[in-house]
JSON list of N, CA and C in Angstrom, two decimals:
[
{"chain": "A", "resi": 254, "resn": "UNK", "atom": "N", "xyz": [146.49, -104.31, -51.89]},
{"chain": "A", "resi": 254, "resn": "UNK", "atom": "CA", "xyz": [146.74, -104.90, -50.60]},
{"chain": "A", "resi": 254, "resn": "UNK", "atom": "C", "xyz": [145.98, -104.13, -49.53]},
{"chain": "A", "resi": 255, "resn": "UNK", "atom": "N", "xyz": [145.14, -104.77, -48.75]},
{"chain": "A", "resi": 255, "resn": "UNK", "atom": "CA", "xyz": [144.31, -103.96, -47.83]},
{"chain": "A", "resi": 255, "resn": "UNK", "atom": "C", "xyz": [145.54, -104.48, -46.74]},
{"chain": "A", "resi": 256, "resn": "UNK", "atom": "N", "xyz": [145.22, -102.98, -45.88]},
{"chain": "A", "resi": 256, "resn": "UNK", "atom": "CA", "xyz": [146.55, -103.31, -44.44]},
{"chain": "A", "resi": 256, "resn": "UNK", "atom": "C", "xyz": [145.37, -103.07, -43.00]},
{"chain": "A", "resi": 257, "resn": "UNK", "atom": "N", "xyz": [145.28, -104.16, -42.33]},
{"chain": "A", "resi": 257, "resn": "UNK", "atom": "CA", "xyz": [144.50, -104.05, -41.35]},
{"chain": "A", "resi": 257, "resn": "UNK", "atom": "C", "xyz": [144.89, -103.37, -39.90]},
{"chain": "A", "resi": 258, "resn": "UNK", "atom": "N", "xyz": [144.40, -102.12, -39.49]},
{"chain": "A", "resi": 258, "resn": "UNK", "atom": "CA", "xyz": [144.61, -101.39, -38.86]},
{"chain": "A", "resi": 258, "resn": "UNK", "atom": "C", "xyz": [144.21, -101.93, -37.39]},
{"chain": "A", "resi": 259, "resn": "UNK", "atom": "N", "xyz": [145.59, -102.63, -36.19]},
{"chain": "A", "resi": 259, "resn": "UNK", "atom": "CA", "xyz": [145.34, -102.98, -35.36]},
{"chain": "A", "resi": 259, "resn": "UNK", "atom": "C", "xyz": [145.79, -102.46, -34.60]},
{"chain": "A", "resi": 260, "resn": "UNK", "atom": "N", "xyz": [145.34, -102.47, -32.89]},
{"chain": "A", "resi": 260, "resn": "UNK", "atom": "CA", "xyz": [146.30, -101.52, -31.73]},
{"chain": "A", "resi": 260, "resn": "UNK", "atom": "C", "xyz": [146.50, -99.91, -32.51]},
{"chain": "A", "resi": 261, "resn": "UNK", "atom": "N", "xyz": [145.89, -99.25, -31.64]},
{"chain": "A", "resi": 261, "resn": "UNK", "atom": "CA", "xyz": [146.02, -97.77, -32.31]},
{"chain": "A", "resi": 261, "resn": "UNK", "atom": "C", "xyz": [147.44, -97.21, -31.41]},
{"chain": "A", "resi": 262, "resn": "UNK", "atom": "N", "xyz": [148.05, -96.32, -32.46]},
{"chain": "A", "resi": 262, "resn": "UNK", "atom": "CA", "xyz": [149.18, -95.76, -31.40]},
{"chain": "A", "resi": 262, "resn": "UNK", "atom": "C", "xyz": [148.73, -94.38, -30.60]},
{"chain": "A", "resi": 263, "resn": "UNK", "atom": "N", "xyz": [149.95, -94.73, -29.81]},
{"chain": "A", "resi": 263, "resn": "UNK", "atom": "CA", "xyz": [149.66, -93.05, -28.78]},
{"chain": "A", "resi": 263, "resn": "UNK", "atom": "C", "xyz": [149.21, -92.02, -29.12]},
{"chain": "A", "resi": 264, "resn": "UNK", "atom": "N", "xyz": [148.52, -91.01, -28.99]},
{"chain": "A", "resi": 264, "resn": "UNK", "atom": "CA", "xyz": [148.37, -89.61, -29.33]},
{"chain": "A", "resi": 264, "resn": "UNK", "atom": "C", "xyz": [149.54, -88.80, -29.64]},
{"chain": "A", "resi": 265, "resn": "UNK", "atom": "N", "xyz": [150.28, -89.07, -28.74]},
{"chain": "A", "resi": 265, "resn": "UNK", "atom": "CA", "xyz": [151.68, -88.36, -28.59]},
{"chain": "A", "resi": 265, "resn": "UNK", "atom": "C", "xyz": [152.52, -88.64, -29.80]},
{"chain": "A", "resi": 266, "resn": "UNK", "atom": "N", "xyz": [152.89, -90.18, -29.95]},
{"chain": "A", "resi": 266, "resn": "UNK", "atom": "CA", "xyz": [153.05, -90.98, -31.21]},
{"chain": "A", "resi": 266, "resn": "UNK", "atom": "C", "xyz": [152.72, -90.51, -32.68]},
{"chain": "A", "resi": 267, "resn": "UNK", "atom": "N", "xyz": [150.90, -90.55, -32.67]},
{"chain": "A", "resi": 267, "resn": "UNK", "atom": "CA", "xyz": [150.82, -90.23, -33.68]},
{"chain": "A", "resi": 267, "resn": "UNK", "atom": "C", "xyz": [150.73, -89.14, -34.29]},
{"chain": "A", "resi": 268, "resn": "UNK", "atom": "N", "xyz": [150.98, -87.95, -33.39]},
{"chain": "A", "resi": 268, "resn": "UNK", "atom": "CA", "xyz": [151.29, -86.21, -33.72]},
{"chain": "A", "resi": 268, "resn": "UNK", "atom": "C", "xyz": [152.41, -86.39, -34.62]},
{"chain": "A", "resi": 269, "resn": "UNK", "atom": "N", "xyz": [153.31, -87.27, -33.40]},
{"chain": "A", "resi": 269, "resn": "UNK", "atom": "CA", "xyz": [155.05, -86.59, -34.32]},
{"chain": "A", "resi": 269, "resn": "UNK", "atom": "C", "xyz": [155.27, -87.49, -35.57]},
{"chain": "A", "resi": 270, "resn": "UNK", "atom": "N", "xyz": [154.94, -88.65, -35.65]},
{"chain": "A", "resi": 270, "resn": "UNK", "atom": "CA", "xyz": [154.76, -89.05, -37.10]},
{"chain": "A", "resi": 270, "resn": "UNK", "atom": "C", "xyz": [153.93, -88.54, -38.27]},
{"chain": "A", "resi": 271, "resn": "UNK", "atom": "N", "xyz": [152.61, -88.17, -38.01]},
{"chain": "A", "resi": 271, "resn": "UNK", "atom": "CA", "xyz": [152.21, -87.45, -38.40]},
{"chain": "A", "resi": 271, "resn": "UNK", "atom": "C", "xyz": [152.71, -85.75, -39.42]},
{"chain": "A", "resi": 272, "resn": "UNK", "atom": "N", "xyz": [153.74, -85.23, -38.18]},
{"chain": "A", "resi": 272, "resn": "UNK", "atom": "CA", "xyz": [154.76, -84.27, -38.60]},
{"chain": "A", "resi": 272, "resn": "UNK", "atom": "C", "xyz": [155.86, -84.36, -38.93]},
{"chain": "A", "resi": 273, "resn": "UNK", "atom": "N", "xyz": [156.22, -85.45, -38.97]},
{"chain": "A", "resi": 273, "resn": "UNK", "atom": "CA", "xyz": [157.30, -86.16, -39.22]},
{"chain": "A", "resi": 273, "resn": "UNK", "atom": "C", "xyz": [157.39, -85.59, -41.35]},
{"chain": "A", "resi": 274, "resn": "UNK", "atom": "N", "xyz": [155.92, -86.61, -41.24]},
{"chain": "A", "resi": 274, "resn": "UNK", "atom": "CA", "xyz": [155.79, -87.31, -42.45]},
{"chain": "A", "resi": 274, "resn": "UNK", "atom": "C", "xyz": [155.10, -85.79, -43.68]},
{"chain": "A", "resi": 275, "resn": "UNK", "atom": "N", "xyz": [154.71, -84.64, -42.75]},
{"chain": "A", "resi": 275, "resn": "UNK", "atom": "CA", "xyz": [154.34, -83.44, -43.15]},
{"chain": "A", "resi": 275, "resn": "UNK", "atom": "C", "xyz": [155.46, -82.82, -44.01]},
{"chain": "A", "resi": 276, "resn": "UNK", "atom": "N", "xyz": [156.57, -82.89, -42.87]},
{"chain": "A", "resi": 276, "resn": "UNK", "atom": "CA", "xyz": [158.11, -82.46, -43.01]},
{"chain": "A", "resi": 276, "resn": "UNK", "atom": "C", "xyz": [158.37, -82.81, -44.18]},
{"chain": "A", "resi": 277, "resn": "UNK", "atom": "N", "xyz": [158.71, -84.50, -44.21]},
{"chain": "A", "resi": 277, "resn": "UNK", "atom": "CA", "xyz": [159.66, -84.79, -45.38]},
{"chain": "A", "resi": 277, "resn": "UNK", "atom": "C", "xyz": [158.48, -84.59, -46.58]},
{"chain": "A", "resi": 278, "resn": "UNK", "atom": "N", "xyz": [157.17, -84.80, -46.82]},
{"chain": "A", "resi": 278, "resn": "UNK", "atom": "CA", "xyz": [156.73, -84.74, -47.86]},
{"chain": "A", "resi": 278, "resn": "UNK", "atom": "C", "xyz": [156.80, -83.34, -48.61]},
{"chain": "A", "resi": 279, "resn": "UNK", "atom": "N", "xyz": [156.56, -82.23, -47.56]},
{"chain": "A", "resi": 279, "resn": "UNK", "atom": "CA", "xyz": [157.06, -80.23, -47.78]},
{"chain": "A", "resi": 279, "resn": "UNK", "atom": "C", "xyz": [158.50, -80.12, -48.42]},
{"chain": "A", "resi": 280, "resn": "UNK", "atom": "N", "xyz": [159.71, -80.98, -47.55]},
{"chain": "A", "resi": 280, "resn": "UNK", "atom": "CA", "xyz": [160.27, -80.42, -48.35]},
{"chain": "A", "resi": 280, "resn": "UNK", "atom": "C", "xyz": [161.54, -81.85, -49.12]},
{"chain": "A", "resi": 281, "resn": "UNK", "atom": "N", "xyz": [160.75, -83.03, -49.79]},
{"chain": "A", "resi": 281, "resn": "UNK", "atom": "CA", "xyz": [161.17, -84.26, -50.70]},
{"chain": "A", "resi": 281, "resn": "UNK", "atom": "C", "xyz": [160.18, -84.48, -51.45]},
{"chain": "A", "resi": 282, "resn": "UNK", "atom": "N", "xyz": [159.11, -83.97, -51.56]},
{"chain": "A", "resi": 282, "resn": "UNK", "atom": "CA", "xyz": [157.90, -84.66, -52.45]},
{"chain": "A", "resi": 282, "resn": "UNK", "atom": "C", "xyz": [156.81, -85.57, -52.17]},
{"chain": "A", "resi": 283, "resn": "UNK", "atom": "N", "xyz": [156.10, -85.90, -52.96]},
{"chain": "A", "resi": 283, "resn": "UNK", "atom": "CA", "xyz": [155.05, -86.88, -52.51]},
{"chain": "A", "resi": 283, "resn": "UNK", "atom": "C", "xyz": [155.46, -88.25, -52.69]},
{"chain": "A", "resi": 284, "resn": "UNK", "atom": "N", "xyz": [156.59, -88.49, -53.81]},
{"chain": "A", "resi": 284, "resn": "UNK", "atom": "CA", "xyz": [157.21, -89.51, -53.82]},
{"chain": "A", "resi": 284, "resn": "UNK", "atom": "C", "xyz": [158.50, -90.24, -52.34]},
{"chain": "A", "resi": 285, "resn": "UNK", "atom": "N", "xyz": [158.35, -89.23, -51.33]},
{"chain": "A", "resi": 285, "resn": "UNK", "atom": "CA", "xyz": [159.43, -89.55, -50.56]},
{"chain": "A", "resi": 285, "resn": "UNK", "atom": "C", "xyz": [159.17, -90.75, -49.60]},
{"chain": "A", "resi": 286, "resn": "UNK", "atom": "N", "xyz": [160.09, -91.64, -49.19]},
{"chain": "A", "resi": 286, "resn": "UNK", "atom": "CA", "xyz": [159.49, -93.09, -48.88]},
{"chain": "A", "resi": 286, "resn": "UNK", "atom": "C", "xyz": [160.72, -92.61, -47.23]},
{"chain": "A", "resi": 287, "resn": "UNK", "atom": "N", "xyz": [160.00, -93.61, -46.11]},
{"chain": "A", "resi": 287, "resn": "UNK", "atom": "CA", "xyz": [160.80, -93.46, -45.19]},
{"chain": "A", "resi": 287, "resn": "UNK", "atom": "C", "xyz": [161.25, -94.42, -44.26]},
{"chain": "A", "resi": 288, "resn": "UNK", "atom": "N", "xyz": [161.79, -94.71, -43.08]},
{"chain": "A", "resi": 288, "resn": "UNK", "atom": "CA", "xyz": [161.52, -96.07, -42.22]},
{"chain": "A", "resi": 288, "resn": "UNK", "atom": "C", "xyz": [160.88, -95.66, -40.73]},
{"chain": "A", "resi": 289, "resn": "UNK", "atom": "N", "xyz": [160.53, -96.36, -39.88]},
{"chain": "A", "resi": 289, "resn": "UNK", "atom": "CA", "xyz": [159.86, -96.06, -38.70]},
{"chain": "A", "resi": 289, "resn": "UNK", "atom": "C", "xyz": [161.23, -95.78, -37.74]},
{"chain": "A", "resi": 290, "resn": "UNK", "atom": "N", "xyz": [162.63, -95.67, -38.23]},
{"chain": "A", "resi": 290, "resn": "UNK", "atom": "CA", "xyz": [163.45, -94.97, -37.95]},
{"chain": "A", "resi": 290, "resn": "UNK", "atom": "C", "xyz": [163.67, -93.30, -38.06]},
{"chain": "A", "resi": 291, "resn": "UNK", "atom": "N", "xyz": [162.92, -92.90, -39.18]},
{"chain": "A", "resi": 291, "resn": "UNK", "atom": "CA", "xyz": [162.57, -91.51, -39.22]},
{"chain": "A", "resi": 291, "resn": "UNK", "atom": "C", "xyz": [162.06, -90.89, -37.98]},
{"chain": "A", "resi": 292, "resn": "UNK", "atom": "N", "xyz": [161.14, -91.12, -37.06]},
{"chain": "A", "resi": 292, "resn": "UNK", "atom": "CA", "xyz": [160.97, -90.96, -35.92]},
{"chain": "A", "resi": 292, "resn": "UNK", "atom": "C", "xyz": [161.41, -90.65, -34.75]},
{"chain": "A", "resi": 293, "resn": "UNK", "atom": "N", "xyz": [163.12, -90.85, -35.22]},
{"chain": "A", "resi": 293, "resn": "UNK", "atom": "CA", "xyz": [163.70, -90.96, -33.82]},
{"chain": "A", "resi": 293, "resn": "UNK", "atom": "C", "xyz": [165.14, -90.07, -34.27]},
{"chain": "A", "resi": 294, "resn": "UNK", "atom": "N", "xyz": [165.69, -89.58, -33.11]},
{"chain": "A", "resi": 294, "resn": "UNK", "atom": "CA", "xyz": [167.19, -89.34, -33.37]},
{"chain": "A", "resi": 294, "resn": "UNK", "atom": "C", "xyz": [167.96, -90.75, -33.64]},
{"chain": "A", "resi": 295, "resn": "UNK", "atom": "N", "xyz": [169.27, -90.46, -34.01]},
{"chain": "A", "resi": 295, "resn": "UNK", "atom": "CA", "xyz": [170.42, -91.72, -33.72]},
{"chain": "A", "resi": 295, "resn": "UNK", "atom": "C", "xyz": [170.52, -92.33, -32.58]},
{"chain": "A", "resi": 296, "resn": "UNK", "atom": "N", "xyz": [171.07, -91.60, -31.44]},
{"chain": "A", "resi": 296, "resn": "UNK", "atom": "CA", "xyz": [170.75, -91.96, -30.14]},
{"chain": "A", "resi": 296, "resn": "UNK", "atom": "C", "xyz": [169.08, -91.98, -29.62]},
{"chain": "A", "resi": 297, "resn": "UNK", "atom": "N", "xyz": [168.66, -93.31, -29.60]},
{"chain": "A", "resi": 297, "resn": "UNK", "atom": "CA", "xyz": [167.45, -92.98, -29.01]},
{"chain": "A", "resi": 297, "resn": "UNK", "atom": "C", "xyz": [167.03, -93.40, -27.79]},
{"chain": "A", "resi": 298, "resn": "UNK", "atom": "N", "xyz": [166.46, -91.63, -27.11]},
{"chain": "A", "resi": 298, "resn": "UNK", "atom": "CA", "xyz": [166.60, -91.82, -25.51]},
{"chain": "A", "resi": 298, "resn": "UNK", "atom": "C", "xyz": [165.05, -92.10, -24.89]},
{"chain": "A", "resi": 299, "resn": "UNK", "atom": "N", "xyz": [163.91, -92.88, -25.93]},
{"chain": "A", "resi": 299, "resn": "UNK", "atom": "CA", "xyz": [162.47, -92.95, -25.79]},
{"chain": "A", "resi": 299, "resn": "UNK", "atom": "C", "xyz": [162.82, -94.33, -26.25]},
{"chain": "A", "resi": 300, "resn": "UNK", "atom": "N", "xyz": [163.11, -95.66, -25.65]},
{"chain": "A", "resi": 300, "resn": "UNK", "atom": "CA", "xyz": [163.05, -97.22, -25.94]},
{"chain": "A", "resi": 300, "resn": "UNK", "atom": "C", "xyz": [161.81, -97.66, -26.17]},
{"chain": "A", "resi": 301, "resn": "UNK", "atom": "N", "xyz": [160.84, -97.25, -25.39]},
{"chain": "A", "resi": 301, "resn": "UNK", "atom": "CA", "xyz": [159.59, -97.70, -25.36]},
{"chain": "A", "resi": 301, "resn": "UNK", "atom": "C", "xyz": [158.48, -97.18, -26.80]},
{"chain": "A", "resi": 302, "resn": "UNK", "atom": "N", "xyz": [159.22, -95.83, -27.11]},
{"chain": "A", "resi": 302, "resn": "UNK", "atom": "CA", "xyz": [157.93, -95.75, -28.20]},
{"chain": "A", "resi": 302, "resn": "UNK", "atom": "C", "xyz": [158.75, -96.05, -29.82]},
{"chain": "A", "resi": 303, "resn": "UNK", "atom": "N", "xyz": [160.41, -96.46, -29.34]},
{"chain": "A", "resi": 303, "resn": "UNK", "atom": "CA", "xyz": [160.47, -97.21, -30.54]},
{"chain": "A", "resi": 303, "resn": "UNK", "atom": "C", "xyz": [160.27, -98.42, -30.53]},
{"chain": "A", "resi": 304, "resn": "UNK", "atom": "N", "xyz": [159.55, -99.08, -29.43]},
{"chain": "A", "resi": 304, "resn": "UNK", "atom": "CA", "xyz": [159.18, -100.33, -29.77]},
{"chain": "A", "resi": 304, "resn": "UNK", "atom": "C", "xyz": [157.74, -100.38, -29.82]},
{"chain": "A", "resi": 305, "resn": "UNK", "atom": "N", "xyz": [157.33, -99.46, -29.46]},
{"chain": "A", "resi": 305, "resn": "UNK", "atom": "CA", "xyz": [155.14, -98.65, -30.35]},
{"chain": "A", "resi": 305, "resn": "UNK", "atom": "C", "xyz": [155.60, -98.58, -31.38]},
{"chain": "A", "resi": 306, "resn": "UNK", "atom": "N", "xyz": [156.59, -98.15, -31.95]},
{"chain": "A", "resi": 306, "resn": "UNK", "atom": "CA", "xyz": [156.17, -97.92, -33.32]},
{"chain": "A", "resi": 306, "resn": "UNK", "atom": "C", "xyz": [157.06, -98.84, -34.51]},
{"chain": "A", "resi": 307, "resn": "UNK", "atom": "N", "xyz": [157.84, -99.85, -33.93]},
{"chain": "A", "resi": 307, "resn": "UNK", "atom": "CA", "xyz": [158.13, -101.03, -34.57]},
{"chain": "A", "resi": 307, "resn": "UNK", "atom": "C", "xyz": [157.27, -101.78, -35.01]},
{"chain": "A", "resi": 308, "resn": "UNK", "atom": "N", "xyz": [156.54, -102.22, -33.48]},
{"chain": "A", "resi": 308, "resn": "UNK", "atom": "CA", "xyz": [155.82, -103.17, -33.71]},
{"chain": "A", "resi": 308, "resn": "UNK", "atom": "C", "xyz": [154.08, -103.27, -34.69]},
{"chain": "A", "resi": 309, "resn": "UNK", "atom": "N", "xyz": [153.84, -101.89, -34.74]},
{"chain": "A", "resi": 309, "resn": "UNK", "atom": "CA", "xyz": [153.02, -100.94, -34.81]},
{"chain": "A", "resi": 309, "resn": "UNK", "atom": "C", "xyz": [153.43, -101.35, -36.82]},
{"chain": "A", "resi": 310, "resn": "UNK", "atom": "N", "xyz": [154.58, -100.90, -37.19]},
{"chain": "A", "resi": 310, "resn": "UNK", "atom": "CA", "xyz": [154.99, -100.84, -38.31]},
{"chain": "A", "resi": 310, "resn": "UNK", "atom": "C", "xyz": [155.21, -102.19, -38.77]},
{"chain": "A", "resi": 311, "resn": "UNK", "atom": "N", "xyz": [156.11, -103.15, -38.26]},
{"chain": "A", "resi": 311, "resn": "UNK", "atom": "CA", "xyz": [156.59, -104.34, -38.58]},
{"chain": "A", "resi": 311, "resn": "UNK", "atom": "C", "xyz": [155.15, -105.84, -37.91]},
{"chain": "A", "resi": 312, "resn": "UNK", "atom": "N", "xyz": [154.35, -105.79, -37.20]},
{"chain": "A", "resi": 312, "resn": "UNK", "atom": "CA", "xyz": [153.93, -107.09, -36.91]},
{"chain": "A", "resi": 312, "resn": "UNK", "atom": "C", "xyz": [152.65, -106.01, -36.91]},
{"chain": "A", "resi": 313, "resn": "UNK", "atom": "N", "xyz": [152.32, -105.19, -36.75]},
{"chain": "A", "resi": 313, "resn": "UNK", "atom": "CA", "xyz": [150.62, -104.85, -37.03]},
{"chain": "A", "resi": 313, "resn": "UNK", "atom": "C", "xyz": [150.30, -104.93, -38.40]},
{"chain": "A", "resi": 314, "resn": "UNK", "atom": "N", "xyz": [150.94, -103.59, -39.34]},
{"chain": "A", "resi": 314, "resn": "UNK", "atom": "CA", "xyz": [150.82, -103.14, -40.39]},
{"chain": "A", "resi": 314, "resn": "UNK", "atom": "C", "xyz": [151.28, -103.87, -41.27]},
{"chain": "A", "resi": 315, "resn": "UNK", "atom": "N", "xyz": [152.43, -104.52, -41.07]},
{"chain": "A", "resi": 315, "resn": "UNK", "atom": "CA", "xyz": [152.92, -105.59, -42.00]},
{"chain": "A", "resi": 315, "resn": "UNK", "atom": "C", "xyz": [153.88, -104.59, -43.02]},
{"chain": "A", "resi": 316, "resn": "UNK", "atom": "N", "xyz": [154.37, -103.11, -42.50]},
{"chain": "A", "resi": 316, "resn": "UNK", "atom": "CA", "xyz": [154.89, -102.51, -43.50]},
{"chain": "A", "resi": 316, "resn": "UNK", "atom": "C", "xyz": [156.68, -103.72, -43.98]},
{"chain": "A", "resi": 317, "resn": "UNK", "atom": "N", "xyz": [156.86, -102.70, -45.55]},
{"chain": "A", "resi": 317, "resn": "UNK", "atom": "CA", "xyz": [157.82, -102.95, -45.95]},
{"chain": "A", "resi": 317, "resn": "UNK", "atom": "C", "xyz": [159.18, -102.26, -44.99]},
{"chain": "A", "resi": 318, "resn": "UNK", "atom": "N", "xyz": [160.54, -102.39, -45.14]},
{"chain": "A", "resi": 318, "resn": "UNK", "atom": "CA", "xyz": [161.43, -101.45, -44.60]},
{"chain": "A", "resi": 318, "resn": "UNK", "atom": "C", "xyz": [160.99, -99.89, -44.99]},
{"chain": "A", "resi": 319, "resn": "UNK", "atom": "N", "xyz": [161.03, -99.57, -46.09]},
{"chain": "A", "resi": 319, "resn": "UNK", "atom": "CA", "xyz": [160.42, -98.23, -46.41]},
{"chain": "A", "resi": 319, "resn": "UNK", "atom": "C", "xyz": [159.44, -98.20, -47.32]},
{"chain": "A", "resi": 320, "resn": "UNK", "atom": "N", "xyz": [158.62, -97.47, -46.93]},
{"chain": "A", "resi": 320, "resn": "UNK", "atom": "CA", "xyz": [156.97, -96.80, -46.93]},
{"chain": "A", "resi": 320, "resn": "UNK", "atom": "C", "xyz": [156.94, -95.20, -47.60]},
{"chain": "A", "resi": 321, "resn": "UNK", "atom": "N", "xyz": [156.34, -94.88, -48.12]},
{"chain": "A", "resi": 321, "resn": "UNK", "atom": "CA", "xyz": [155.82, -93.67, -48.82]},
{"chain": "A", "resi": 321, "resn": "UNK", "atom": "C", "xyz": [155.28, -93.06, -47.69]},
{"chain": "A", "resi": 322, "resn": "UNK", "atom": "N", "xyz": [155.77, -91.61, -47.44]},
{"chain": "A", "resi": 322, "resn": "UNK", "atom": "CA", "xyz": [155.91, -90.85, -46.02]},
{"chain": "A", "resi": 322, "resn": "UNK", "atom": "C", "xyz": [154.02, -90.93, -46.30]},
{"chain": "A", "resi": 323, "resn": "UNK", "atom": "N", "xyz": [153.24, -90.43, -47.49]},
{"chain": "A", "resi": 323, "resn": "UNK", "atom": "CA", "xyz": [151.86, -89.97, -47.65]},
{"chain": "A", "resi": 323, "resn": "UNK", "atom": "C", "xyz": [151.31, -91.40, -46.93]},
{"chain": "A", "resi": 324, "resn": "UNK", "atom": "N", "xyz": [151.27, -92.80, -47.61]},
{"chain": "A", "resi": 324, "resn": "UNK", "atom": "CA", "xyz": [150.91, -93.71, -46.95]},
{"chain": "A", "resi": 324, "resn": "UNK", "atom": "C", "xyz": [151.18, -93.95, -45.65]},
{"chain": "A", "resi": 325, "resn": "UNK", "atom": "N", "xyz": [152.24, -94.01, -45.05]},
{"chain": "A", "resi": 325, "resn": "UNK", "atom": "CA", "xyz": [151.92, -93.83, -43.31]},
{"chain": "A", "resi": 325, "resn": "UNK", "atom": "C", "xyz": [151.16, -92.78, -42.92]},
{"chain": "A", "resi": 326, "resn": "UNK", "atom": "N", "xyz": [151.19, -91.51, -43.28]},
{"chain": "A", "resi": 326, "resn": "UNK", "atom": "CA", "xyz": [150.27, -90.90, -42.92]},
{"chain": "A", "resi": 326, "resn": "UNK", "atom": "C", "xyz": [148.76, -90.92, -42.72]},
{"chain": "A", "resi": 327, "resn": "UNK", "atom": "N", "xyz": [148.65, -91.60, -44.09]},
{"chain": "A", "resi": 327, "resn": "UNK", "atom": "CA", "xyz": [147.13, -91.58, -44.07]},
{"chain": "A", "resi": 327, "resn": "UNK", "atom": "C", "xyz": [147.06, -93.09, -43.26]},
{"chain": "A", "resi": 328, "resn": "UNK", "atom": "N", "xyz": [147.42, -94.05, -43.07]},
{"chain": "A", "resi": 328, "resn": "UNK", "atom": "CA", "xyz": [147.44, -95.33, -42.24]},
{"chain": "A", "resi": 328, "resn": "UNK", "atom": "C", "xyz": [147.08, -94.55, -41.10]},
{"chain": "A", "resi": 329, "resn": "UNK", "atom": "N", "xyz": [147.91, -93.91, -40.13]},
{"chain": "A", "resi": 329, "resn": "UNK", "atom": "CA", "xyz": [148.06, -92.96, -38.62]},
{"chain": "A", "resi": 329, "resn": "UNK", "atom": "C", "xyz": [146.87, -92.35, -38.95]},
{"chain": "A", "resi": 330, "resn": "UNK", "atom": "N", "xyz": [146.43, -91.66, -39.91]},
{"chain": "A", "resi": 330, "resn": "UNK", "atom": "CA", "xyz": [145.35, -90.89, -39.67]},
{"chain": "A", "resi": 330, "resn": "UNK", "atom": "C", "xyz": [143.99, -91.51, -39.65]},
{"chain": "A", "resi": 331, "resn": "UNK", "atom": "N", "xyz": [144.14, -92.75, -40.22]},
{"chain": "A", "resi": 331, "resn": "UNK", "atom": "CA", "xyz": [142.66, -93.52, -40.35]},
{"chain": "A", "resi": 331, "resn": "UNK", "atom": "C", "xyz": [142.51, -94.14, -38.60]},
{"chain": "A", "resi": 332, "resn": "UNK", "atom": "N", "xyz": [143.34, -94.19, -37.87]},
{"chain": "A", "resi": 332, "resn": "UNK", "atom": "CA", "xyz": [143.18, -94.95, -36.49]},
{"chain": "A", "resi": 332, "resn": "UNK", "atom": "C", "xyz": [141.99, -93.98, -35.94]}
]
């Protein structure tokens, strides 16, 4: 499945996913899968960049609910 890389996200955005996805792979494996909920606390007090990175995840990328932390990564890193 080729995933077509549209609308690039924030800088800011794509640091902490980026480290996000550093995190869980250091310490769950390379097998560890996640949601674009990983990103955020429970309470989330940033509305706007969970809807960058919904839409980003769900109507750009076309991801599933959960994704292999390595594959988002390398997706974020190809922008």
């Amino acid at each position: 499945m080729t995933v077509a890389v549209r609308g690039p996200l924030s800088d800011a955005l794509r640091e902490k996913i980026i480290a996000v996805c550093d995190a869980k792979l250091a310490s769950k494996g390379p097998g560890v899968g996640l949601s674009f909920y990983a990103f955020f606390a429970n309470k989330n007090d940033t509305p706007g960049l969970l809807i960058e990175v919904a839409t980003w995840w769900i109507q750009t990328q076309q991801l599933d609910h959960f994704e292999k932390a390595s594959k988002i990564k390398q997706l974020v890193q190809a922008q």
